[in-house]
Amino acid sequence: MQIFLIRHPRPLLESGVCYGQLDVEAEDPLPLARRLRAFLPADTPVIASPLQRALGLAKALNTQARVDARLMEVDFGEWEGQRWSDIDRQLLDQWAANVLHFAPPGGESAALLQARVVDCVDSLCAEPGKRLALVTHAGAIRAALGYWLQLPIDQWSRLPLAFGSISLLEIDAPGGLQRAGDRHGEATQEPATAAQLLYINR
C-alpha cells in the first residue's frame, strides 16, 4: 500500500498563534493541487481531515474526496487560538519534558494523536486498493511516519514538512492497532508491518 501524505496549504493566520483543530482558512489550494497531481497516480483515492485548510486542497485534487476526522491535527484544547507567548510557561515546560504523553488542558497528547492516525490508516489499508492520498496536517503526518518508521518522539515530532508538501510511505501490509498498541490503546513504536519512506517533504 502506498500512502501519499499531503500537508495542507499555509493557514491565513498571524504567526505565533496556537492552532491545532482550530478551523482556519488557508491560501488558495489550486496552485498546490496542480503541482501535487504530478505525484499522484490517476484515480488515487483522496481522504482528508475535515478542517477546511485540508479539505479545500483535497477537493481541489479530487472532487470525490472523502473525510475522516481521525486525520485532524492534534487537539490543543484550551490553548487553541491563543498566542504561544500567552500560554502558561510552566505548562509549556511540562510539555517539553514529556512530549509524547503531555496533554494541554482539554486537549490530547501526541500519543493519542498517533493512535488515532494509525487506526485511521490501518482501517483504510484494509479497503481494496493499492494507494491512498491523505490530505492532513503536520502533526498527523509526523505521527504516521514516526509509527511506521519506528522513530522516537524526539525525532518524528521534528520532521520537516512544508505547507503543501507531499511524502510517500510504502506499507507492505496493514497492521492492526490492537496488535501494535499498548494496554492504553496508544500506538507504540513497534508496528506489525514493514514500511519504507520513499520520499519526504517534496
PDB file of C-alpha atoms in Angstrom:
ATOM      1  CA  MET A   1       0.000   0.000   0.000  1.00  0.00           C
ATOM      2  CA  GLN A   2       1.329   3.412  -0.988  1.00  0.00           C
ATOM      3  CA  ILE A   3       0.268   6.267   1.274  1.00  0.00           C
ATOM      4  CA  PHE A   4       0.750   9.785  -0.091  1.00  0.00           C
ATOM      5  CA  LEU A   5       0.833  12.150   2.896  1.00  0.00           C
ATOM      6  CA  ILE A   6      -0.009  15.725   1.919  1.00  0.00           C
ATOM      7  CA  ARG A   7       0.142  18.748   4.184  1.00  0.00           C
ATOM      8  CA  HIS A   8      -2.468  21.479   3.775  1.00  0.00           C
ATOM      9  CA  PRO A   9      -1.698  24.979   2.383  1.00  0.00           C
ATOM     10  CA  ARG A  10      -0.427  27.757   4.638  1.00  0.00           C
ATOM     11  CA  PRO A  11      -3.174  28.974   7.012  1.00  0.00           C
ATOM     12  CA  LEU A  12      -4.321  32.575   6.828  1.00  0.00           C
ATOM     13  CA  LEU A  13      -3.407  33.231  10.433  1.00  0.00           C
ATOM     14  CA  GLU A  14      -0.918  35.548  12.071  1.00  0.00           C
ATOM     15  CA  SER A  15       2.284  33.891  13.230  1.00  0.00           C
ATOM     16  CA  GLY A  16       2.684  32.947  16.864  1.00  0.00           C
ATOM     17  CA  VAL A  17      -0.878  31.679  17.344  1.00  0.00           C
ATOM     18  CA  CYS A  18      -1.545  28.144  18.556  1.00  0.00           C
ATOM     19  CA  TYR A  19      -3.817  26.296  16.155  1.00  0.00           C
ATOM     20  CA  GLY A  20      -4.422  22.580  16.038  1.00  0.00           C
ATOM     21  CA  GLN A  21      -8.077  21.801  15.477  1.00  0.00           C
ATOM     22  CA  LEU A  22      -8.888  25.496  15.154  1.00  0.00           C
ATOM     23  CA  ASP A  23     -10.662  25.652  11.796  1.00  0.00           C
ATOM     24  CA  VAL A  24      -8.905  28.444   9.932  1.00  0.00           C
ATOM     25  CA  GLU A  25      -8.885  29.382   6.258  1.00  0.00           C
ATOM     26  CA  ALA A  26      -5.808  28.768   4.126  1.00  0.00           C
ATOM     27  CA  GLU A  27      -4.162  30.033   0.971  1.00  0.00           C
ATOM     28  CA  ASP A  28      -5.610  29.145  -2.439  1.00  0.00           C
ATOM     29  CA  PRO A  29      -5.210  25.363  -2.876  1.00  0.00           C
ATOM     30  CA  LEU A  30      -5.424  25.353  -6.690  1.00  0.00           C
ATOM     31  CA  PRO A  31      -1.736  26.091  -7.438  1.00  0.00           C
ATOM     32  CA  LEU A  32      -0.700  23.390  -4.978  1.00  0.00           C
ATOM     33  CA  ALA A  33      -3.180  20.924  -6.442  1.00  0.00           C
ATOM     34  CA  ARG A  34      -1.750  21.454  -9.918  1.00  0.00           C
ATOM     35  CA  ARG A  35       1.758  20.712  -8.621  1.00  0.00           C
ATOM     36  CA  LEU A  36       0.733  17.739  -6.474  1.00  0.00           C
ATOM     37  CA  ARG A  37      -1.195  15.980  -9.259  1.00  0.00           C
ATOM     38  CA  ALA A  38       2.137  15.161 -10.897  1.00  0.00           C
ATOM     39  CA  PHE A  39       2.961  12.932  -7.907  1.00  0.00           C
ATOM     40  CA  LEU A  40      -0.369  11.107  -7.714  1.00  0.00           C
ATOM     41  CA  PRO A  41      -1.190   8.184  -9.997  1.00  0.00           C
ATOM     42  CA  ALA A  42      -4.522   8.518 -11.758  1.00  0.00           C
ATOM     43  CA  ASP A  43      -7.605   7.584  -9.727  1.00  0.00           C
ATOM     44  CA  THR A  44      -5.787   7.702  -6.391  1.00  0.00           C
ATOM     45  CA  PRO A  45      -8.493   7.943  -3.685  1.00  0.00           C
ATOM     46  CA  VAL A  46      -8.209  11.095  -1.563  1.00  0.00           C
ATOM     47  CA  ILE A  47      -9.175  11.200   2.113  1.00  0.00           C
ATOM     48  CA  ALA A  48      -8.933  14.413   4.124  1.00  0.00           C
ATOM     49  CA  SER A  49      -9.155  15.917   7.543  1.00  0.00           C
ATOM     50  CA  PRO A  50     -12.481  17.775   7.847  1.00  0.00           C
ATOM     51  CA  LEU A  51     -10.710  21.040   8.737  1.00  0.00           C
ATOM     52  CA  GLN A  52     -11.156  23.467   5.848  1.00  0.00           C
ATOM     53  CA  ARG A  53      -7.451  24.070   5.267  1.00  0.00           C
ATOM     54  CA  ALA A  54      -7.056  20.358   4.417  1.00  0.00           C
ATOM     55  CA  LEU A  55     -10.444  19.680   2.862  1.00  0.00           C
ATOM     56  CA  GLY A  56     -10.110  22.560   0.403  1.00  0.00           C
ATOM     57  CA  LEU A  57      -6.918  21.085  -1.038  1.00  0.00           C
ATOM     58  CA  ALA A  58      -8.401  17.586  -1.062  1.00  0.00           C
ATOM     59  CA  LYS A  59     -11.412  18.761  -3.064  1.00  0.00           C
ATOM     60  CA  ALA A  60      -9.097  20.569  -5.489  1.00  0.00           C
ATOM     61  CA  LEU A  61      -7.266  17.285  -6.030  1.00  0.00           C
ATOM     62  CA  ASN A  62     -10.384  15.135  -6.276  1.00  0.00           C
ATOM     63  CA  THR A  63     -13.964  16.366  -6.109  1.00  0.00           C
ATOM     64  CA  GLN A  64     -14.935  12.970  -4.658  1.00  0.00           C
ATOM     65  CA  ALA A  65     -12.536  13.298  -1.704  1.00  0.00           C
ATOM     66  CA  ARG A  66     -13.786  11.693   1.482  1.00  0.00           C
ATOM     67  CA  VAL A  67     -13.442  12.969   5.045  1.00  0.00           C
ATOM     68  CA  ASP A  68     -12.089  11.179   8.105  1.00  0.00           C
ATOM     69  CA  ALA A  69     -11.977  13.047  11.419  1.00  0.00           C
ATOM     70  CA  ARG A  70      -9.125  10.843  12.639  1.00  0.00           C
ATOM     71  CA  LEU A  71      -6.862  12.812  10.280  1.00  0.00           C
ATOM     72  CA  MET A  72      -7.408  16.072  12.176  1.00  0.00           C
ATOM     73  CA  GLU A  73      -4.467  17.890  13.742  1.00  0.00           C
ATOM     74  CA  VAL A  74      -3.694  17.409  17.434  1.00  0.00           C
ATOM     75  CA  ASP A  75      -6.240  18.974  19.755  1.00  0.00           C
ATOM     76  CA  PHE A  76      -4.585  21.720  21.806  1.00  0.00           C
ATOM     77  CA  GLY A  77      -7.691  22.175  23.954  1.00  0.00           C
ATOM     78  CA  GLU A  78      -7.722  25.470  25.867  1.00  0.00           C
ATOM     79  CA  TRP A  79      -4.603  26.618  24.022  1.00  0.00           C
ATOM     80  CA  GLU A  80      -6.394  26.811  20.663  1.00  0.00           C
ATOM     81  CA  GLY A  81      -6.367  30.361  19.301  1.00  0.00           C
ATOM     82  CA  GLN A  82      -4.041  31.695  21.991  1.00  0.00           C
ATOM     83  CA  ARG A  83      -0.690  33.256  21.273  1.00  0.00           C
ATOM     84  CA  TRP A  84       2.103  30.902  22.297  1.00  0.00           C
ATOM     85  CA  SER A  85       3.637  33.757  24.297  1.00  0.00           C
ATOM     86  CA  ASP A  86       0.449  33.976  26.423  1.00  0.00           C
ATOM     87  CA  ILE A  87       0.344  30.291  27.397  1.00  0.00           C
ATOM     88  CA  ASP A  88       1.418  29.353  30.930  1.00  0.00           C
ATOM     89  CA  ARG A  89       5.176  28.799  30.814  1.00  0.00           C
ATOM     90  CA  GLN A  90       5.008  26.051  33.422  1.00  0.00           C
ATOM     91  CA  LEU A  91       2.628  24.077  31.229  1.00  0.00           C
ATOM     92  CA  LEU A  92       4.895  24.535  28.220  1.00  0.00           C
ATOM     93  CA  ASP A  93       7.806  23.263  30.306  1.00  0.00           C
ATOM     94  CA  GLN A  94       5.770  20.210  31.332  1.00  0.00           C
ATOM     95  CA  TRP A  95       5.040  19.569  27.662  1.00  0.00           C
ATOM     96  CA  ALA A  96       8.712  19.853  26.747  1.00  0.00           C
ATOM     97  CA  ALA A  97       9.565  17.364  29.490  1.00  0.00           C
ATOM     98  CA  ASN A  98       7.046  14.766  28.255  1.00  0.00           C
ATOM     99  CA  VAL A  99       6.282  15.473  24.611  1.00  0.00           C
ATOM    100  CA  LEU A 100       4.652  12.101  23.950  1.00  0.00           C
ATOM    101  CA  HIS A 101       2.174  11.950  26.830  1.00  0.00           C
ATOM    102  CA  PHE A 102       1.550  15.527  27.978  1.00  0.00           C
ATOM    103  CA  ALA A 103      -1.882  16.871  27.022  1.00  0.00           C
ATOM    104  CA  PRO A 104      -2.798  20.584  27.160  1.00  0.00           C
ATOM    105  CA  PRO A 105      -5.851  21.352  29.325  1.00  0.00           C
ATOM    106  CA  GLY A 106      -8.868  19.964  27.495  1.00  0.00           C
ATOM    107  CA  GLY A 107      -6.669  18.645  24.671  1.00  0.00           C
ATOM    108  CA  GLU A 108      -4.895  15.460  23.688  1.00  0.00           C
ATOM    109  CA  SER A 109      -1.368  14.094  23.834  1.00  0.00           C
ATOM    110  CA  ALA A 110       0.882  13.238  20.903  1.00  0.00           C
ATOM    111  CA  ALA A 111       0.440   9.574  21.841  1.00  0.00           C
ATOM    112  CA  LEU A 112      -3.324   9.831  21.418  1.00  0.00           C
ATOM    113  CA  LEU A 113      -2.892  11.700  18.141  1.00  0.00           C
ATOM    114  CA  GLN A 114      -0.624   8.944  16.896  1.00  0.00           C
ATOM    115  CA  ALA A 115      -3.058   6.226  17.997  1.00  0.00           C
ATOM    116  CA  ARG A 116      -5.990   7.668  16.048  1.00  0.00           C
ATOM    117  CA  VAL A 117      -3.899   8.349  12.939  1.00  0.00           C
ATOM    118  CA  VAL A 118      -2.554   4.779  12.972  1.00  0.00           C
ATOM    119  CA  ASP A 119      -6.094   3.485  13.478  1.00  0.00           C
ATOM    120  CA  CYS A 120      -7.251   5.546  10.502  1.00  0.00           C
ATOM    121  CA  VAL A 121      -4.502   4.354   8.173  1.00  0.00           C
ATOM    122  CA  ASP A 122      -4.959   0.735   9.288  1.00  0.00           C
ATOM    123  CA  SER A 123      -8.673   0.835   8.521  1.00  0.00           C
ATOM    124  CA  LEU A 124      -8.103   2.495   5.144  1.00  0.00           C
ATOM    125  CA  CYS A 125      -5.427  -0.047   4.232  1.00  0.00           C
ATOM    126  CA  ALA A 126      -7.971  -2.779   4.888  1.00  0.00           C
ATOM    127  CA  GLU A 127     -10.036  -1.496   1.968  1.00  0.00           C
ATOM    128  CA  PRO A 128      -9.319  -2.656  -1.593  1.00  0.00           C
ATOM    129  CA  GLY A 129      -6.732  -0.638  -3.480  1.00  0.00           C
ATOM    130  CA  LYS A 130      -3.017  -0.091  -3.796  1.00  0.00           C
ATOM    131  CA  ARG A 131      -2.681   3.602  -2.917  1.00  0.00           C
ATOM    132  CA  LEU A 132      -4.253   6.431  -0.960  1.00  0.00           C
ATOM    133  CA  ALA A 133      -3.668  10.164  -0.672  1.00  0.00           C
ATOM    134  CA  LEU A 134      -4.250  11.629   2.789  1.00  0.00           C
ATOM    135  CA  VAL A 135      -4.574  15.410   2.958  1.00  0.00           C
ATOM    136  CA  THR A 136      -3.916  16.281   6.548  1.00  0.00           C
ATOM    137  CA  HIS A 137      -1.691  18.176   8.995  1.00  0.00           C
ATOM    138  CA  ALA A 138       1.944  18.213  10.050  1.00  0.00           C
ATOM    139  CA  GLY A 139       1.224  16.555  13.397  1.00  0.00           C
ATOM    140  CA  ALA A 140      -0.762  13.724  11.825  1.00  0.00           C
ATOM    141  CA  ILE A 141       1.828  13.131   9.091  1.00  0.00           C
ATOM    142  CA  ARG A 142       4.692  13.105  11.597  1.00  0.00           C
ATOM    143  CA  ALA A 143       2.758  10.717  13.828  1.00  0.00           C
ATOM    144  CA  ALA A 144       2.202   8.291  10.944  1.00  0.00           C
ATOM    145  CA  LEU A 145       5.822   8.421   9.817  1.00  0.00           C
ATOM    146  CA  GLY A 146       7.066   8.083  13.383  1.00  0.00           C
ATOM    147  CA  TYR A 147       4.974   4.988  13.940  1.00  0.00           C
ATOM    148  CA  TRP A 148       5.745   3.079  10.769  1.00  0.00           C
ATOM    149  CA  LEU A 149       9.403   4.095  10.638  1.00  0.00           C
ATOM    150  CA  GLN A 150       9.789   3.311  14.353  1.00  0.00           C
ATOM    151  CA  LEU A 151      11.187   6.720  15.228  1.00  0.00           C
ATOM    152  CA  PRO A 152      11.330   8.087  18.789  1.00  0.00           C
ATOM    153  CA  ILE A 153       9.151  11.096  19.547  1.00  0.00           C
ATOM    154  CA  ASP A 154      12.099  13.491  19.656  1.00  0.00           C
ATOM    155  CA  GLN A 155      12.781  12.599  16.002  1.00  0.00           C
ATOM    156  CA  TRP A 156       9.333  12.294  14.480  1.00  0.00           C
ATOM    157  CA  SER A 157       7.990  15.414  16.150  1.00  0.00           C
ATOM    158  CA  ARG A 158      10.670  17.449  14.352  1.00  0.00           C
ATOM    159  CA  LEU A 159      10.404  16.044  10.831  1.00  0.00           C
ATOM    160  CA  PRO A 160      10.455  18.941   8.334  1.00  0.00           C
ATOM    161  CA  LEU A 161       7.151  19.306   6.465  1.00  0.00           C
ATOM    162  CA  ALA A 162       6.439  22.360   4.348  1.00  0.00           C
ATOM    163  CA  PHE A 163       2.914  23.592   3.660  1.00  0.00           C
ATOM    164  CA  GLY A 164       1.625  21.853   0.542  1.00  0.00           C
ATOM    165  CA  SER A 165       4.341  19.215   0.663  1.00  0.00           C
ATOM    166  CA  ILE A 166       3.932  15.533  -0.181  1.00  0.00           C
ATOM    167  CA  SER A 167       5.632  12.472   1.323  1.00  0.00           C
ATOM    168  CA  LEU A 168       5.308   8.861   0.210  1.00  0.00           C
ATOM    169  CA  LEU A 169       5.181   5.984   2.680  1.00  0.00           C
ATOM    170  CA  GLU A 170       5.002   2.406   1.441  1.00  0.00           C
ATOM    171  CA  ILE A 171       3.499  -0.131   3.846  1.00  0.00           C
ATOM    172  CA  ASP A 172       3.853  -3.816   2.978  1.00  0.00           C
ATOM    173  CA  ALA A 173       0.612  -4.873   4.663  1.00  0.00           C
ATOM    174  CA  PRO A 174      -1.922  -3.424   7.089  1.00  0.00           C
ATOM    175  CA  GLY A 175      -1.164  -3.949  10.767  1.00  0.00           C
ATOM    176  CA  GLY A 176      -3.927  -3.540  13.316  1.00  0.00           C
ATOM    177  CA  LEU A 177      -3.720  -1.132  16.195  1.00  0.00           C
ATOM    178  CA  GLN A 178      -4.703  -3.851  18.661  1.00  0.00           C
ATOM    179  CA  ARG A 179      -1.627  -5.823  17.679  1.00  0.00           C
ATOM    180  CA  ALA A 180       0.583  -2.774  17.750  1.00  0.00           C
ATOM    181  CA  GLY A 181      -0.909  -0.825  20.657  1.00  0.00           C
ATOM    182  CA  ASP A 182      -0.101  -0.756  24.337  1.00  0.00           C
ATOM    183  CA  ARG A 183      -2.594  -1.511  27.108  1.00  0.00           C
ATOM    184  CA  HIS A 184      -3.911   2.061  26.972  1.00  0.00           C
ATOM    185  CA  GLY A 185      -4.754   1.753  23.274  1.00  0.00           C
ATOM    186  CA  GLU A 186      -1.930   4.099  22.274  1.00  0.00           C
ATOM    187  CA  ALA A 187       0.192   3.398  19.225  1.00  0.00           C
ATOM    188  CA  THR A 188       3.633   2.050  20.050  1.00  0.00           C
ATOM    189  CA  GLN A 189       6.871   2.247  18.097  1.00  0.00           C
ATOM    190  CA  GLU A 190       6.613  -1.435  17.105  1.00  0.00           C
ATOM    191  CA  PRO A 191       4.282  -1.774  14.099  1.00  0.00           C
ATOM    192  CA  ALA A 192       3.367  -5.258  12.943  1.00  0.00           C
ATOM    193  CA  THR A 193       4.262  -4.352   9.348  1.00  0.00           C
ATOM    194  CA  ALA A 194       7.295  -3.370   7.329  1.00  0.00           C
ATOM    195  CA  ALA A 195       7.375   0.114   5.805  1.00  0.00           C
ATOM    196  CA  GLN A 196       9.722   2.400   3.951  1.00  0.00           C
ATOM    197  CA  LEU A 197       9.769   6.118   3.265  1.00  0.00           C
ATOM    198  CA  LEU A 198      10.250   6.643  -0.473  1.00  0.00           C
ATOM    199  CA  TYR A 199      10.469  10.428  -0.173  1.00  0.00           C
ATOM    200  CA  ILE A 200       9.552  13.196   2.246  1.00  0.00           C
ATOM    201  CA  ASN A 201       8.591  16.854   2.005  1.00  0.00           C
ATOM    202  CA  ARG A 202       8.564  17.260  -1.772  1.00  0.00           C
TER     203      ARG A 202
END
